[in-house]
Short mmCIF file of C-alpha atoms and ligand atoms in Angstrom, two decimals:
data_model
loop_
_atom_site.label_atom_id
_atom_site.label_comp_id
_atom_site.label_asym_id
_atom_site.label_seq_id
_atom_site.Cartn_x
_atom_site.Cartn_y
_atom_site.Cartn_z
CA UNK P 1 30.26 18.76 -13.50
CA UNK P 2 31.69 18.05 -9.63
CA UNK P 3 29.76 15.56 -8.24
CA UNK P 4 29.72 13.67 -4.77
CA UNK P 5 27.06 10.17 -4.36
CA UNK P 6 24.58 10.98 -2.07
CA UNK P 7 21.90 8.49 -0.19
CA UNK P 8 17.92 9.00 1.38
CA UNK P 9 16.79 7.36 4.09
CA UNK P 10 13.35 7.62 4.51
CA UNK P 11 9.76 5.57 5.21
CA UNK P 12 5.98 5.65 3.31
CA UNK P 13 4.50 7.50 6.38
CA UNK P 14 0.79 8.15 6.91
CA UNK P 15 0.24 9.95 3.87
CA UNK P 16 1.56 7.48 1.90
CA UNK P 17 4.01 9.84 0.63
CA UNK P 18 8.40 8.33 0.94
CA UNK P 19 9.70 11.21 3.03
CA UNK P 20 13.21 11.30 4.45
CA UNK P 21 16.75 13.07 4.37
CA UNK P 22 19.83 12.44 2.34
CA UNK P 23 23.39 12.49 3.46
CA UNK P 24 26.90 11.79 1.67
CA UNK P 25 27.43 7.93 0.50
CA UNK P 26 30.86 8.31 2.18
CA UNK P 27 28.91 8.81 5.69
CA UNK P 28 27.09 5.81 5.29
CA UNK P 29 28.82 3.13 7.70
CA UNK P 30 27.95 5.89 10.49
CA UNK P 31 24.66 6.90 9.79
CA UNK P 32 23.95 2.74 9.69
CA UNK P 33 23.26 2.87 12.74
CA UNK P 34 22.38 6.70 13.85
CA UNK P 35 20.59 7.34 10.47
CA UNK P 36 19.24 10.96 10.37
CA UNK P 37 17.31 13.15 12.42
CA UNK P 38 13.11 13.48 12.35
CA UNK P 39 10.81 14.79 14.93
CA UNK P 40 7.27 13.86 15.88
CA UNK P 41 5.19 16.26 14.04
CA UNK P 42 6.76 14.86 10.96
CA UNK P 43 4.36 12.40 11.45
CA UNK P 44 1.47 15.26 10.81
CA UNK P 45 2.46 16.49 7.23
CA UNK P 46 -0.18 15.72 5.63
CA UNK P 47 -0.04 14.56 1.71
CA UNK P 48 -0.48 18.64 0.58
CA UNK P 49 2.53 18.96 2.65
CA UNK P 50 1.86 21.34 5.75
CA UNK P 51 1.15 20.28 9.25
CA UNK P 52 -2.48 21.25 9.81
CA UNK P 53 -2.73 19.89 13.65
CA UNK P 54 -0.48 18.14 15.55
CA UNK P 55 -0.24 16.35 19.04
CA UNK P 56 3.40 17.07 19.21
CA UNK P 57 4.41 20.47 18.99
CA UNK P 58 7.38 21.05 17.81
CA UNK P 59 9.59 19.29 19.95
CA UNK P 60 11.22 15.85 20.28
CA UNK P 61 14.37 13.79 18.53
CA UNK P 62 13.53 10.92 16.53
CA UNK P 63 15.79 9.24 14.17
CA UNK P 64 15.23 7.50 10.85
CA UNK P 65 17.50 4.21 10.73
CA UNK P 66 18.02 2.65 7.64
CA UNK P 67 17.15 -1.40 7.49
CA UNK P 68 20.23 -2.91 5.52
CA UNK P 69 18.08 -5.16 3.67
CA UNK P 70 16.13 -2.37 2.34
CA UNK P 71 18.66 -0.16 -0.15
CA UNK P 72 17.49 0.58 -3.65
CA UNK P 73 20.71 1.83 -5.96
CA UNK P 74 19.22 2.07 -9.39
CA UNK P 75 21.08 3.94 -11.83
CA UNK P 76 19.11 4.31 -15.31
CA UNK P 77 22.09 5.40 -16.86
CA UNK P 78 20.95 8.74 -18.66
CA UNK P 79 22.81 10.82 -16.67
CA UNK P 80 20.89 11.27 -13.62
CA UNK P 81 21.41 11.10 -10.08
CA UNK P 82 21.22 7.14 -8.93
CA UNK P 83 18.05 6.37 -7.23
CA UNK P 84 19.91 5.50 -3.84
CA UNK P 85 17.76 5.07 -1.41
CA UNK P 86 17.18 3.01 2.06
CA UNK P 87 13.69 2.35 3.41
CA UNK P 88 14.36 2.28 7.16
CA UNK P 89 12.65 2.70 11.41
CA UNK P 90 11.66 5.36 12.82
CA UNK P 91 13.27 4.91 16.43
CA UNK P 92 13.70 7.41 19.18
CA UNK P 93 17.22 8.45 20.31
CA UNK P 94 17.97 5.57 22.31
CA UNK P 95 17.22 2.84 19.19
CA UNK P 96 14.26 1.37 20.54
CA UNK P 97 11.12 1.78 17.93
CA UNK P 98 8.93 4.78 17.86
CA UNK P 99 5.45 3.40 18.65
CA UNK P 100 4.11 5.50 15.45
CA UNK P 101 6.74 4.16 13.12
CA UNK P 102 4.92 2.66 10.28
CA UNK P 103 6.85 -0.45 9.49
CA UNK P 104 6.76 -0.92 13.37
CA UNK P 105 3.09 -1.19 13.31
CA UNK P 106 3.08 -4.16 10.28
CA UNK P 107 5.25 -5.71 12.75
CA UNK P 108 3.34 -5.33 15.08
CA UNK P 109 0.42 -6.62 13.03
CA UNK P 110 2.59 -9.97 12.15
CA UNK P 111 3.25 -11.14 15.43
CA UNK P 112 -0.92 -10.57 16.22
CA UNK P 113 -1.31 -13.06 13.57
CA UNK P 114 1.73 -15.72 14.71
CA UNK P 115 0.65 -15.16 18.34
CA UNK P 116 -3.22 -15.98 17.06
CA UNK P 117 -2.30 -18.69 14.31
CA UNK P 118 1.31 -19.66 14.08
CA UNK P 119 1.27 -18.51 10.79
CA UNK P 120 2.60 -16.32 8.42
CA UNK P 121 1.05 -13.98 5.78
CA UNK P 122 2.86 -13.70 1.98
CA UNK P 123 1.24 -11.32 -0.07
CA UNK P 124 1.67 -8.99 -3.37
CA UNK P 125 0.78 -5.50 -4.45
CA UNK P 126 -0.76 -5.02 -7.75
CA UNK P 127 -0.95 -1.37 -8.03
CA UNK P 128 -2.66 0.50 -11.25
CA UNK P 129 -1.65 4.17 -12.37
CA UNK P 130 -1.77 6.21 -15.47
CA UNK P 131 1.25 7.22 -17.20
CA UNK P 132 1.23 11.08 -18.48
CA UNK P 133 3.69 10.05 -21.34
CA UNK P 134 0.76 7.57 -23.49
CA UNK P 135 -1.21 9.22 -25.82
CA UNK P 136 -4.94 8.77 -24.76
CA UNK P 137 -7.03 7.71 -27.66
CA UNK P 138 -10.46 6.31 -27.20
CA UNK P 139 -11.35 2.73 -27.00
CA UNK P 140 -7.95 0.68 -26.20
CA UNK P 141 -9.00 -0.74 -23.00
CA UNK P 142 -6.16 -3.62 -22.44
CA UNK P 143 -4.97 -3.45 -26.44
CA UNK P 144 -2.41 -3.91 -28.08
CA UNK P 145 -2.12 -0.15 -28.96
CA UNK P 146 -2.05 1.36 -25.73
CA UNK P 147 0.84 -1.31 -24.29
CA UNK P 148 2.58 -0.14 -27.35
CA UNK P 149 2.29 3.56 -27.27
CA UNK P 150 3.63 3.77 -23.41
CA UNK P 151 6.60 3.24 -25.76
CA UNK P 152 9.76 2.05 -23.72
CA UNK P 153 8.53 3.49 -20.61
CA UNK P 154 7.22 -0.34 -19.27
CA UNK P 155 10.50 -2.41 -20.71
CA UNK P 156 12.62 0.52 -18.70
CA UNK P 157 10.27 -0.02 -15.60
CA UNK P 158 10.99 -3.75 -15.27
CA UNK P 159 14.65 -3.37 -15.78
CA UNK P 160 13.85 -0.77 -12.67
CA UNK P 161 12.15 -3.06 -10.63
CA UNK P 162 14.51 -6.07 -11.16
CA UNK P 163 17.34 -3.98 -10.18
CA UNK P 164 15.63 -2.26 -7.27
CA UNK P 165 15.38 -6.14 -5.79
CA UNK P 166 11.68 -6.70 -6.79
CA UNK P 167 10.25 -9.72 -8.85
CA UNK P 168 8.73 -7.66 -11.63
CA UNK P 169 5.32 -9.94 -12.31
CA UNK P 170 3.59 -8.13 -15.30
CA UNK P 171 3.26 -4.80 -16.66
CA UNK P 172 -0.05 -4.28 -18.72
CA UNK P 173 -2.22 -2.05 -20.36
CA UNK P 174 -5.16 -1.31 -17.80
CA UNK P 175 -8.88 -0.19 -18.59
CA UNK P 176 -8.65 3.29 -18.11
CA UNK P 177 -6.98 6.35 -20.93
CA UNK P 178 -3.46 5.40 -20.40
CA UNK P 179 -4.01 3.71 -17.15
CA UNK P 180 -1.39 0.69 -16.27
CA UNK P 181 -0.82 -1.89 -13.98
CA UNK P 182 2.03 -3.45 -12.29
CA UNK P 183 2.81 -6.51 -10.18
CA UNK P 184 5.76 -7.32 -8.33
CA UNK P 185 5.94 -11.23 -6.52
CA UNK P 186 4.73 -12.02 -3.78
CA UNK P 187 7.21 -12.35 -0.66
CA UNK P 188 6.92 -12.09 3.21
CA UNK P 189 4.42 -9.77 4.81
CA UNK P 190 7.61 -6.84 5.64
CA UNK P 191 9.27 -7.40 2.47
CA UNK P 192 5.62 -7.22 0.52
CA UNK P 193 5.06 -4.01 1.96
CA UNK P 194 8.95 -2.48 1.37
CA UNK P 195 8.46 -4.08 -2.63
CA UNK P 196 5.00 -2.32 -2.75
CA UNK P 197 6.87 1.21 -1.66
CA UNK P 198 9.45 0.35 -3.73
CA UNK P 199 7.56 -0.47 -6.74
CA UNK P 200 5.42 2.89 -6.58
CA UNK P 201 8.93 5.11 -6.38
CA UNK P 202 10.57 2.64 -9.82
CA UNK P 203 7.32 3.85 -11.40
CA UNK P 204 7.56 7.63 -10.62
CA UNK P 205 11.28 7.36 -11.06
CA UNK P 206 11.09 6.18 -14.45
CA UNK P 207 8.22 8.46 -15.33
CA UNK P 208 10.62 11.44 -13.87
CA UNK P 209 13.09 10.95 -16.27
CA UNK P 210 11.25 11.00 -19.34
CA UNK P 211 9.71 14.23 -18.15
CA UNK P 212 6.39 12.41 -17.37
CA UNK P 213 4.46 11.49 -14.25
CA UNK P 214 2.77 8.65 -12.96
CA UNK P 215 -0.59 9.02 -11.72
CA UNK P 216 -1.38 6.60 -8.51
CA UNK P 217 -4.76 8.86 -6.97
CA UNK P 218 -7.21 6.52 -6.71
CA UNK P 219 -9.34 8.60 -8.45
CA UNK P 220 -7.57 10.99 -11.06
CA UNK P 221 -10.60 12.20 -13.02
CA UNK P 222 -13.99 12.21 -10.95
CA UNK P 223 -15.85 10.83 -13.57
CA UNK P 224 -12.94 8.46 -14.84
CA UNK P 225 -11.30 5.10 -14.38
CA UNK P 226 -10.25 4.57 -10.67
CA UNK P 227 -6.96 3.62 -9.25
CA UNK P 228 -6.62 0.09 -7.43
CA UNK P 229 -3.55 -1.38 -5.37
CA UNK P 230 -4.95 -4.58 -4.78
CA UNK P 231 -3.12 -7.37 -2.29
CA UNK P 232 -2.83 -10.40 -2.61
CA UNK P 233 -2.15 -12.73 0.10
CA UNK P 234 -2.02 -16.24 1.48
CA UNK P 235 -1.38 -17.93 4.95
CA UNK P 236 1.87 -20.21 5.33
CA UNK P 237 3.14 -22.42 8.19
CA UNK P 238 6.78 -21.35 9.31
CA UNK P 239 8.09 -24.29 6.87
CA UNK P 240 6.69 -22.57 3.87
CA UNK P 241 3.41 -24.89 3.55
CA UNK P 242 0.47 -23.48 2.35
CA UNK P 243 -2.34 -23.19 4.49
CA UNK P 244 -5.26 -20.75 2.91
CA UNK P 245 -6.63 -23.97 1.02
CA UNK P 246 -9.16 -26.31 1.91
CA UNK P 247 -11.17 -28.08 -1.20
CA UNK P 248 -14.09 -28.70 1.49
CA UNK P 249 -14.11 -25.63 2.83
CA UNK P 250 -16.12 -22.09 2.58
CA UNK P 251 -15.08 -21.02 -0.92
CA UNK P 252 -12.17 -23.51 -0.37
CA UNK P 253 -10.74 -21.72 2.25
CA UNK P 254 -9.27 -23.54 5.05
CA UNK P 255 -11.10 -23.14 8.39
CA UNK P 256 -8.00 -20.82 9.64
CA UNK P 257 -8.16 -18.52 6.41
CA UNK P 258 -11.88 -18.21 6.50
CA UNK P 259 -11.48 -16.45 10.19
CA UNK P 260 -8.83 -14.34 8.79
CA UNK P 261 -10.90 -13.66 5.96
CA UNK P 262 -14.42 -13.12 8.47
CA UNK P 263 -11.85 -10.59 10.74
CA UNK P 264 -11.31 -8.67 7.75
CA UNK P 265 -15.28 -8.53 6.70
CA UNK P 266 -15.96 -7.56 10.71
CA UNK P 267 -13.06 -4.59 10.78
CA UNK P 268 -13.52 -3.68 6.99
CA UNK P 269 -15.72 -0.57 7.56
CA UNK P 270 -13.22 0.98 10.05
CA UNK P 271 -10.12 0.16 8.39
CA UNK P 272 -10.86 1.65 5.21
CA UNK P 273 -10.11 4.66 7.35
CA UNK P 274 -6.63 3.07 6.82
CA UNK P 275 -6.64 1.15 3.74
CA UNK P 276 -8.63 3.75 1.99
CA UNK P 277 -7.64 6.95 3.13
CA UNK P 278 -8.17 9.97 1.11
CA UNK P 279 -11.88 11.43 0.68
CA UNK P 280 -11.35 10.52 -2.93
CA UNK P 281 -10.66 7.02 -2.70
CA UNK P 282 -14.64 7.04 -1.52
CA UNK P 283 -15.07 8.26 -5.53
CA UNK P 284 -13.53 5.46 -6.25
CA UNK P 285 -15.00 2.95 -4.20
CA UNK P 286 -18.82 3.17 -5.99
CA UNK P 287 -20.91 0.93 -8.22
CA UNK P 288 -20.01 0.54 -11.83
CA UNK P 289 -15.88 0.68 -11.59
CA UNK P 290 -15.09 -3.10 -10.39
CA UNK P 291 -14.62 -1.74 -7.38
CA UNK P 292 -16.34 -3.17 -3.94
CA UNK P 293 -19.00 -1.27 -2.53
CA UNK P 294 -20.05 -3.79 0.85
CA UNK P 295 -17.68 -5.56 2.52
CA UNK P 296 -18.15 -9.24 1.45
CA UNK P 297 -16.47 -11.96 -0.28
CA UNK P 298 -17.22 -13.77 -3.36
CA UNK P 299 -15.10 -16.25 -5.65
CA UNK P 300 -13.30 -14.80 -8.18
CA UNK P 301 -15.52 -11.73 -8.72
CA UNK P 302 -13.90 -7.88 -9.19
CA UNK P 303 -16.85 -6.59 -7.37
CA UNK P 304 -15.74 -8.08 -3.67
CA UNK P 305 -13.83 -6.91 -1.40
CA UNK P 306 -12.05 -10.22 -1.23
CA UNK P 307 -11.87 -11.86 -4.06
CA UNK P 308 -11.05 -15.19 -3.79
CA UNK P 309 -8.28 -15.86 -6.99
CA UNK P 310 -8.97 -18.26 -9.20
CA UNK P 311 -5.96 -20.94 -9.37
CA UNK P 312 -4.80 -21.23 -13.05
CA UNK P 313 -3.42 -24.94 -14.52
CA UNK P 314 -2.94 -26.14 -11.51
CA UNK P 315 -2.92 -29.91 -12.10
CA UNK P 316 -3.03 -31.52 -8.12
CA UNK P 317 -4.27 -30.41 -5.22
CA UNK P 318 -0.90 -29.85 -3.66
CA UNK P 319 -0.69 -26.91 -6.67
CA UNK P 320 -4.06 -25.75 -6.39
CA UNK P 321 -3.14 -24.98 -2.37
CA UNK P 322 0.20 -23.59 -2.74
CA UNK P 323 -1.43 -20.93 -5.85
CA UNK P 324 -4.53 -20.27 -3.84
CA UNK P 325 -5.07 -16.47 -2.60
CA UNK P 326 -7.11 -14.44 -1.58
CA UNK P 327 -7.08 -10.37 -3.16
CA UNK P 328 -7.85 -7.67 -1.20
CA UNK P 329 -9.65 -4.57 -3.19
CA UNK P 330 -10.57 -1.68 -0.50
CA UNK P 331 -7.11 -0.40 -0.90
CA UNK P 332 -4.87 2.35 -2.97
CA UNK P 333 -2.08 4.24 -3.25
CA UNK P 334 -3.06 7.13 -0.46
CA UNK P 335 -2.41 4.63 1.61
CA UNK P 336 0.92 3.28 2.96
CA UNK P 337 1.53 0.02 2.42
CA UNK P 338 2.78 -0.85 5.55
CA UNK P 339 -0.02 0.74 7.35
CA UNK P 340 -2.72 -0.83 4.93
CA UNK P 341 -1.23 -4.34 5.29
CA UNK P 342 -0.80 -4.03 8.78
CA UNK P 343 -4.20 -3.34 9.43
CA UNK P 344 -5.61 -6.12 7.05
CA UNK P 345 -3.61 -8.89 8.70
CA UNK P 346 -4.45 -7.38 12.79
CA UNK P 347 -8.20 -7.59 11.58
CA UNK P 348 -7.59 -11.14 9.94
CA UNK P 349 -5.48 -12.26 13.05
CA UNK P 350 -8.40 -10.64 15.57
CA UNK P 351 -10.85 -12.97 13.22
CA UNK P 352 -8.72 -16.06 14.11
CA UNK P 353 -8.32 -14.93 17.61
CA UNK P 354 -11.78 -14.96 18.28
CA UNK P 355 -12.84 -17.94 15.54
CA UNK P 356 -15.21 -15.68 13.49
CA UNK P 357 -17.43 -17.47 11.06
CA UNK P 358 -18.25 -15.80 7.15
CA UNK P 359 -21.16 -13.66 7.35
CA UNK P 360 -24.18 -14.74 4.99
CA UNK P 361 -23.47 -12.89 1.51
CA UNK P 362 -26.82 -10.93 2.16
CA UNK P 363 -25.52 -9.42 5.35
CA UNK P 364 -22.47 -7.54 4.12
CA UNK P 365 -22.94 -3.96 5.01
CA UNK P 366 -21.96 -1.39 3.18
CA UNK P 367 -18.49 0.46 3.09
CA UNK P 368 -18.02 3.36 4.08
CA UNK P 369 -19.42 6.49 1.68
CA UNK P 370 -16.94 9.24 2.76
CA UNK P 371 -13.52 9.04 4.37
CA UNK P 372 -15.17 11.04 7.35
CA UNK P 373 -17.90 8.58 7.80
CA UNK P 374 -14.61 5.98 7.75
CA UNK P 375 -12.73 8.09 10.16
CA UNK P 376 -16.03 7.95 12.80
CA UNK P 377 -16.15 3.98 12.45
CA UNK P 378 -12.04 3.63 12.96
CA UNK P 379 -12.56 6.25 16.06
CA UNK P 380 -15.06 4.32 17.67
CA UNK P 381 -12.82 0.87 17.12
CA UNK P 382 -11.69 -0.43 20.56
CA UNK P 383 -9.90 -3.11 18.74
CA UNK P 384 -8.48 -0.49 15.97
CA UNK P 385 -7.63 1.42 18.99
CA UNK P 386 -5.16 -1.05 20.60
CA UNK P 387 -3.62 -1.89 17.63
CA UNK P 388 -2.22 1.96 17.24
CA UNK P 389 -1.71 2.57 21.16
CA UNK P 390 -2.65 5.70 22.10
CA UNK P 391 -0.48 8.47 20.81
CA UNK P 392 -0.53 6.59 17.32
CA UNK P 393 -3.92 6.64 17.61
CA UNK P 394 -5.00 9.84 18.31
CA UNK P 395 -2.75 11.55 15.69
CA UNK P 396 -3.45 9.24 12.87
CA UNK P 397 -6.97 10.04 13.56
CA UNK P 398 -5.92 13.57 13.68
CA UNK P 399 -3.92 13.59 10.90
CA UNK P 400 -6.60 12.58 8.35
CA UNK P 401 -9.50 14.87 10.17
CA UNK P 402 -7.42 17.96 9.55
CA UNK P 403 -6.37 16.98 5.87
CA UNK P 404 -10.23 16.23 5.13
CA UNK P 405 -10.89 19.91 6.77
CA UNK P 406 -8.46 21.04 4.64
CA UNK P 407 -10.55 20.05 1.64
CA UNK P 408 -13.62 20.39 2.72
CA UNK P 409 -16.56 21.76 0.29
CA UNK P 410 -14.03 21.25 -2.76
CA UNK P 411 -16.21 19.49 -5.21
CA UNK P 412 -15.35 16.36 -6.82
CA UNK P 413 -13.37 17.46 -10.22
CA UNK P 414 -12.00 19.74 -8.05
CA UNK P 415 -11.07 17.34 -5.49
CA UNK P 416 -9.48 14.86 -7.93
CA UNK P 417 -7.33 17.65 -9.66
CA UNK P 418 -5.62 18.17 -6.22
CA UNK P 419 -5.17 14.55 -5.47
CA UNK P 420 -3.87 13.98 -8.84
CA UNK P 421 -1.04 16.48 -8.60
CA UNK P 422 0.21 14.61 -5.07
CA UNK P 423 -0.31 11.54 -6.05
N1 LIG Q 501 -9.46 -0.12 -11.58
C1 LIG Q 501 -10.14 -0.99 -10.65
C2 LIG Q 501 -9.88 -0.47 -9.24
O1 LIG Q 501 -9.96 0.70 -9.03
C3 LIG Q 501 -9.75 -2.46 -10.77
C4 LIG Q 501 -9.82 -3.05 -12.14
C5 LIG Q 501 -9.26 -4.46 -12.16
O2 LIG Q 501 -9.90 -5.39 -11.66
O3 LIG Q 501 -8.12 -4.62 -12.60
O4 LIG Q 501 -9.63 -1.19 -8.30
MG1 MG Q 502 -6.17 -4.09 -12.56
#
């Protein structure tokens, strides 16, 4: 069959969904540096796919430029298309960033925490889904059996991941009926975020051509096994040194990475407008699921919503302090990446910026029970407010208020069927 190479661009906007355009290979030293046409109110479709309110009308020129350092070209040799792809800016017409670009705002978010700290955040996304091509049988919770019986589906994901330009970690059996987890290496905060992205479209790619699905909604079944992306993350000086350790400090953080950590804690029930931000991730996020349910921060316990890693082997302290992270739990996949690690590290850097102090365990209030009750917190945010500007603001806010709308009175089964099918 005639057939000519053709490349996306696109970004993991606000619904946490890659969206983009393709174009020929050939045009690709052009559209470098023009990339490919979007307009505001693409900003507004929300994760069911229509524009239910928008700011923006439908006017305006934006453009989609792909970041060289961001191409995936993954052929899995069956046949198919290549998975060709660039993750790239949204910038208006004259190349300068689009305030509501998503990757923009991470940036954003990183230079909070240099101009607060000096330093620089690495961190990882372990991300949990369930693969439609295991047969479910009772009882194989992490066995054997299950890893086995997503048949070659994992060993094809790795080779995915590796050649996308991710550090495939581990690939597991997870708790859940055919639930799985994978973990790519940690790396700079950008380049976390683009692996975490990436990582989610290797899965559904290889899932897609086996005639199967991957399942990331944090909640697929309401009265199943929920869906975590968990990051990891640590604090670094510009030379690489570690600097989230301190043996004598709260939970052995240093002094710096207990601020970040308190910022968090003090932002946590707004930003789970952000990190959290579907009204089923609030199925997820109740007692019983290792899931956290206040936001606090314990040493290595599943329950928090920073857990504090354990360090494994490490035989000096100059080991223990390079290994040492911190996890952070109130996230999953409705969520962008970039978006959900951009708001962690503003509220860390905001923490550091104004020397916060851990809260007594006993005083960590509870999350948030509804992404509405979320969306009111994040809304009434001064500080969440100026990290978005304005316009960002307002339609992000807008954004998830008419997809909830859209939704509302579906009960939960309901509500996890349609979730499922998107995500
Ligand atoms: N599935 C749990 C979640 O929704 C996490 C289980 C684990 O600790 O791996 O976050
Ligand atoms: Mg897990």
């Amino acid at each position: 069959m005639l057939r000519e190479d053709l490349i996306f661009v696109g970004t993991c906007d606000i619904a946490g969904l890659v969206r983009g355009k393709g174009f020929p290979t050939r045009e690709l030293k052009a559209r470098r540096k023009t990339g490919i046409g979007w307009t505001h109110s693409n900003l507004m479709q929300t994760c069911f796919g229509p524009i239910l309110d928008t700011p923006f009308g439908t006017g305006g020129d934006l453009m989609i430029v792909p970041d060289a350092s961001c191409e995936v070209d993954v052929d899995f040799g069956d046949g198919s298309a290549p998975e060709h792809f660039f993750l790239g800016d949204i910038r208006n017409t004259d190349g300068t960033p689009w305030e509501c670009c998503v990757r923009e705002f991470l940036r954003r978010a990183v230079k909070a925490l240099d101009k607060a700290s000096g330093l620089g955040l690495v961190g990882a996304f372990e991300q949990e889904f369930v693969y439609t091509g295991a047969e479910d049988l009772p009882g194989h919770a992490y066995s054997l059996g299950a890893f086995r019986r997503q048949g070659t589906f994992g060993e094809t994901l790795v080779a995915a991941l590796r050649e996308a330009g991710t550090k495939p970690d581990s690939f597991l059996a997870e708790y859940g009926p055919r639930q799985y987890e994978m973990t790519v290496t940690p790396q700079p905060a950008l380049r976390a975020a683009d692996h975490g992205v990436i990582a989610r479209e290797m899965a559904r790619a290889t899932a897609f051509r086996r005639g199967e699905r991957t399942i990331f909604s944090p909640m697929p079944v309401a009265d199943g096994v929920g869906n975590g992306v968990h990051i990891h993350f640590s604090l670094h000086e510009k030379s690489g040194a570690p600097r989230t350790y301190d043996k004598k400090g709260p939970l052995g953080l240093s002094q710096v990475a207990a601020q970040f950590a308190a910022g968090v804690l003090h932002h946590l029930p707004a930003i789970a407008a952000i990190t959290a931000p579907s009204p089923v991730s609030y199925i997820r996020l109740t007692p019983g699921r290792w899931v956290p349910t206040t936001a606090d921060i314990v040493k290595q316990d599943r329950g928090a919503a920073l857990r504090v890693c354990p360090v494994f082997g490490a035989a000096s302290e100059k080991k223990t302090a390079s290994q040492f992270n911190l996890e952070f739990r109130v996230c999953d996949a409705a969520a962008s990446p970039y978006m959900a690690l951009g708001a962690l590290i503003f509220a860390g850097a905001d923490g550091i910026a104004r020397q916060l102090t851990l809260p007594e365990a006993e005083a960590a209030p509870p999350l948030p029970h509804s992404l509405g009750e979320a969306l009111d917190k994040m809304a009434a945010s001064q500080t969440v407010a100026s990290w978005f500007g304005p316009t960002f603001f307002e339609a992000y806010l807008r954004h998830k208020r008419s997809e909830l709308a859209h939704v509302a009175g579906l009960q939960p089964p309901e509500l996890c069927a349609r979730y499922a099918e998107i995500y």
